[in-house]
Coordinates of C-alpha atoms and ligand atoms in Angstrom, one line a residue:
X591 CA -0.5 -9.9 -15.7
X592 CA -2.1 -7.6 -18.3
X593 CA -3.5 -4.3 -17.2
X594 CA -5.6 -2.1 -19.5
X595 CA -6.6 1.4 -18.4
X596 CA -9.1 3.5 -20.4
X597 CA -9.1 7.2 -19.6
X598 CA -9.6 10.7 -21.1
X599 CA -6.3 11.7 -19.3
X600 CA -3.7 9.2 -20.4
X601 CA -0.9 11.5 -19.2
X602 CA -2.3 11.1 -15.6
X603 CA -1.1 7.5 -15.7
X604 CA 2.6 8.4 -16.5
X605 CA 3.6 7.4 -13.0
X606 CA 3.1 3.8 -14.1
X607 CA 6.3 4.2 -16.1
X608 CA 8.5 4.7 -13.0
X609 CA 9.4 3.0 -9.8
X610 CA 7.9 -0.4 -8.8
X611 CA 5.4 -0.6 -11.6
X612 CA 7.8 0.8 -14.1
X613 CA 10.4 -1.8 -13.2
X614 CA 7.8 -4.6 -13.3
X615 CA 6.8 -3.5 -16.8
X616 CA 10.5 -3.4 -17.9
X617 CA 10.9 -7.0 -16.7
X618 CA 7.8 -8.2 -18.5
X619 CA 6.0 -9.1 -15.2
X620 CA 3.3 -6.5 -16.1
X621 CA 1.9 -5.6 -19.5
X622 CA 0.3 -2.2 -18.9
X623 CA -1.6 -0.6 -21.8
X624 CA -3.1 2.9 -21.4
X625 CA -5.9 3.9 -23.8
X626 CA -7.4 7.3 -24.6
X627 CA -11.2 7.0 -24.5
X628 CA -11.4 9.7 -27.1
X629 CA -9.9 7.3 -29.6
X630 CA -13.4 5.8 -29.7
X631 CA -15.3 9.0 -30.4
X632 CA -16.3 10.0 -33.9
X633 CA -17.4 13.6 -33.7
X634 CA -15.2 16.6 -34.4
X635 CA -15.1 17.5 -30.7
X636 CA -14.4 13.9 -29.5
X637 CA -17.3 14.2 -27.2
X638 CA -17.4 11.7 -24.2
X639 CA -20.1 13.2 -22.0
X640 CA -23.7 14.5 -22.1
X641 CA -26.3 16.0 -19.8
X642 CA -27.8 13.6 -17.2
X643 CA -31.2 12.2 -18.1
X644 CA -33.7 13.4 -15.5
X645 CA -31.8 16.6 -15.0
X646 CA -29.3 17.4 -12.2
X647 CA -25.8 18.8 -12.0
X648 CA -22.8 17.9 -14.0
X649 CA -22.4 15.6 -17.0
X650 CA -22.5 11.8 -17.5
X651 CA -20.0 9.8 -19.6
X652 CA -21.7 8.5 -22.8
X653 CA -22.0 4.7 -23.2
X654 CA -21.0 4.5 -26.9
X655 CA -17.3 5.4 -26.5
X656 CA -16.9 3.1 -23.5
X657 CA -18.7 0.2 -25.3
X658 CA -16.5 0.5 -28.4
X659 CA -13.4 0.8 -26.3
X660 CA -14.2 -2.2 -24.1
X661 CA -15.3 -4.4 -27.0
X662 CA -12.0 -3.7 -28.9
X663 CA -9.8 -4.1 -25.9
X664 CA -11.4 -7.3 -24.7
X665 CA -11.4 -8.7 -28.3
X666 CA -7.7 -7.9 -28.5
X667 CA -6.9 -9.8 -25.4
X668 CA -9.2 -12.8 -25.4
X669 CA -7.3 -15.9 -26.1
X670 CA -4.0 -16.2 -27.9
X671 CA -0.4 -15.4 -26.9
X672 CA 0.1 -12.3 -24.9
X673 CA 3.2 -11.0 -23.1
X674 CA 5.9 -13.6 -23.2
X675 CA 3.8 -16.6 -23.1
X676 CA 1.2 -15.3 -20.6
X677 CA -2.3 -16.1 -21.9
X678 CA -5.3 -14.0 -20.8
X679 CA -8.3 -16.2 -20.1
X680 CA -10.8 -16.8 -22.8
X681 CA -13.3 -15.7 -20.1
X682 CA -12.0 -12.1 -20.5
X683 CA -10.8 -9.6 -18.0
X684 CA -11.9 -8.5 -14.5
X685 CA -13.2 -5.0 -15.0
X686 CA -12.4 -2.6 -12.2
X687 CA -14.6 0.5 -12.1
X688 CA -13.2 3.2 -9.7
X689 CA -16.2 5.0 -8.2
X690 CA -17.1 6.8 -4.9
X691 CA -20.1 4.6 -4.7
X692 CA -18.1 1.3 -4.9
X693 CA -17.1 -1.2 -2.3
X694 CA -14.0 -0.3 -0.3
X695 CA -10.6 -1.2 -1.8
X696 CA -8.8 -3.3 0.8
X697 CA -5.7 -5.3 1.0
X698 CA -7.9 -8.4 0.8
X699 CA -9.3 -7.2 -2.6
X700 CA -5.8 -6.2 -3.7
X701 CA -4.7 -9.8 -3.1
X702 CA -7.7 -11.2 -4.9
X703 CA -7.1 -8.9 -7.9
X704 CA -3.4 -9.8 -7.9
X705 CA -4.4 -13.4 -8.7
X706 CA -6.3 -12.4 -11.8
X707 CA -4.4 -12.6 -15.1
X708 CA -6.0 -9.5 -16.7
X709 CA -7.5 -6.4 -15.2
X710 CA -9.2 -3.6 -17.1
X711 CA -9.6 -0.3 -15.3
X712 CA -12.3 2.3 -16.3
X713 CA -11.6 5.5 -14.4
X714 CA -14.5 7.9 -15.0
X715 CA -14.7 11.7 -14.9
X716 CA -17.8 14.0 -14.4
X717 CA -20.7 12.3 -12.6
X718 CA -19.7 8.8 -13.8
X719 CA -20.4 6.4 -16.6
X720 CA -23.9 5.7 -18.0
X721 CA -25.1 2.8 -15.9
X722 CA -25.9 0.7 -18.9
X723 CA -22.1 0.2 -19.5
X724 CA -21.7 -1.5 -16.1
X725 CA -24.9 -3.6 -16.7
X726 CA -23.8 -4.6 -20.3
X727 CA -20.3 -5.9 -19.3
X728 CA -21.5 -7.1 -15.9
X729 CA -23.5 -9.8 -17.7
X730 CA -20.4 -11.3 -19.2
X731 CA -17.5 -10.4 -17.0
X732 CA -16.5 -9.9 -13.4
X733 CA -17.1 -6.2 -12.9
X734 CA -16.0 -4.7 -9.6
X735 CA -17.1 -1.2 -8.5
X736 CA -14.4 0.0 -6.0
X737 CA -13.8 3.1 -3.9
X738 CA -10.4 4.0 -2.3
X739 CA -12.0 6.2 0.3
X740 CA -14.7 8.6 1.3
X741 CA -13.4 11.9 -0.2
X742 CA -14.2 13.9 -3.3
X743 CA -12.0 13.5 -6.3
X744 CA -12.2 14.8 -9.8
X745 CA -11.9 11.4 -11.4
X746 CA -10.9 7.8 -11.1
X747 CA -7.3 8.1 -12.4
X748 CA -5.7 8.7 -8.9
X749 CA -7.6 5.6 -7.5
X750 CA -6.2 3.6 -10.4
X751 CA -2.7 4.6 -9.5
X752 CA -3.3 3.5 -5.9
X753 CA -4.9 0.2 -6.9
X754 CA -2.3 -0.7 -9.5
X755 CA 0.5 -0.2 -7.1
X756 CA -1.2 -2.2 -4.3
X757 CA -1.8 -5.0 -6.7
X758 CA 1.5 -4.9 -8.6
X759 CA 3.6 -5.2 -5.5
X760 CA 1.9 -8.5 -4.6
X761 CA 2.9 -10.1 -7.9
X762 CA 5.7 -12.7 -7.7
X763 CA 9.1 -11.2 -8.5
X764 CA 8.1 -7.6 -8.2
X765 CA 9.3 -7.0 -4.6
X766 CA 12.8 -8.2 -3.6
X767 CA 13.0 -10.4 -0.5
X768 CA 14.1 -7.4 1.5
X769 CA 10.9 -5.6 0.6
X770 CA 8.6 -8.6 1.4
X771 CA 5.0 -7.7 1.7
X772 CA 4.5 -10.4 4.3
X773 CA 4.6 -8.1 7.3
X774 CA 3.0 -5.0 5.7
X775 CA 0.2 -3.3 7.6
X776 CA -3.0 -4.9 6.6
X777 CA -1.2 -8.0 5.2
X778 CA -3.2 -11.0 6.5
X779 CA -1.7 -12.3 9.7
X780 CA 1.2 -9.9 9.7
X781 CA 0.6 -8.4 13.1
X782 CA -3.0 -9.5 13.6
X783 CA -4.0 -6.7 11.2
X784 CA -2.4 -3.9 13.2
X785 CA -0.8 -0.8 11.9
X786 CA 3.0 -0.7 11.6
X787 CA 4.8 0.7 14.6
X788 CA 7.5 3.5 14.5
X789 CA 10.8 2.7 12.6
X790 CA 14.3 4.1 13.1
X791 CA 17.6 3.9 11.3
X792 CA 21.1 5.5 11.7
X793 CA 22.4 7.9 13.1
X794 CA 21.9 6.8 16.7
X795 CA 21.5 10.5 17.7
X796 CA 19.7 13.0 15.5
X797 CA 19.1 16.6 16.7
X798 CA 19.4 15.4 20.3
X799 CA 16.9 12.5 19.7
X800 CA 18.0 9.0 20.4
X801 CA 16.6 5.5 19.4
X802 CA 14.6 3.3 21.8
X803 CA 17.3 1.3 23.7
X804 CA 15.5 -2.0 23.0
X805 CA 16.2 -1.7 19.3
X806 CA 19.9 -1.5 20.0
X807 CA 19.8 -4.5 22.4
X808 CA 20.2 -7.2 19.9
X809 CA 17.5 -9.2 21.8
X810 CA 15.2 -10.3 19.1
X811 CA 12.4 -11.4 21.4
X812 CA 12.3 -8.1 23.3
X813 CA 12.5 -6.2 20.0
X814 CA 9.6 -8.2 18.6
X815 CA 7.5 -7.6 21.7
X816 CA 8.3 -3.9 21.7
X817 CA 7.3 -3.6 18.1
X818 CA 4.0 -5.5 18.7
X819 CA 3.3 -3.2 21.7
X820 CA 4.0 -0.1 19.6
X821 CA 1.8 -1.4 16.8
X822 CA -1.0 -1.9 19.3
X823 CA -0.5 1.6 20.7
X824 CA -0.6 3.2 17.3
X825 CA -3.6 1.1 16.1
X826 CA -5.5 1.9 19.3
X827 CA -5.0 5.7 18.7
X828 CA -5.4 5.9 14.9
X829 CA -7.6 2.9 14.0
X830 CA -9.6 1.5 17.0
X831 CA -11.8 -0.2 14.5
X832 CA -8.9 -2.5 13.6
X833 CA -8.5 -3.5 17.3
X834 CA -12.1 -4.6 17.5
X835 CA -11.6 -6.6 14.3
X836 CA -8.3 -8.2 15.4
X837 CA -8.2 -11.8 16.3
X838 CA -6.9 -12.1 19.9
X839 CA -5.6 -15.6 19.1
X840 CA -3.3 -14.0 16.6
X841 CA -1.7 -12.0 19.5
X842 CA -1.2 -15.2 21.5
X843 CA 0.4 -16.8 18.4
X844 CA 2.6 -13.8 17.9
X845 CA 3.6 -13.8 21.6
X846 CA 4.6 -17.5 21.4
X847 CA 6.8 -16.7 18.3
X848 CA 8.6 -13.9 20.0
Ligands
JB8_1188 O1 -13.4 7.4 -3.9 B1 -13.0 6.9 -5.1 O2 -12.2 5.8 -5.1 C1 -13.3 7.6 -6.4 C2 -13.3 6.9 -7.6 C3 -13.6 7.5 -8.8 C4 -14.1 8.8 -8.8 C5 -14.5 9.7 -9.8 C6 -14.8 10.9 -9.2 N1 -14.6 10.8 -7.9 C7 -14.1 9.5 -7.6 C8 -13.8 9.0 -6.4

């Protein structure tokens, strides 16, 4: 998979050089290219924003730098050999626009994006990008406006870090077997979409606190049932909305497997 990220704060994406994504890049599973939007400005101040038409607070990101950046990046990747034999589609990339007014970023969307060969992220600052950029590229490519949550951020770079990690860990060969994403919270069918329950490790006693006996019993069926019950308990308290959405048949299936 190829990932391009266009930003006015390239240094914000340094975390993509370490840990899971960093290792995937080193192994050639991911080809991550971070671009400074100001590279596509031509004035002495490298201006990327201007006042909003119609008035109002803040500034809006100008369309010209974005258009030149996306044209050049898409042209560079359309067709031809890419990283170690991976070809990006002649149809171009999926463009992911982090924005507070986008559709929710979910594990389901992470799975969908992980199956795409090429993603281009366009994290904005200020009040956002001139709408005509989204319209222009939306006519030719799959453009997804996505929000990671209902809170105020200064820009889209942090959401890009979140989305890239969520997508990268789903790519074949990125997680070892021991870290399988099969039973993650929110992984389809893992625990009927329940939150993960509490986890424990050694030592058996820590500051006078022990470990639930069932986890030391070696009885896999009882352990599985305890974990399911704890997951239900935590989900009921923290995310009752997931309980309403859960498929009761999945519980029965899980019970039969325990
Ligand atoms: O909620 B979000 O995912 C999000 C995305 C981008 C920006 C830019 C400024 N605030 C933002 C919030």
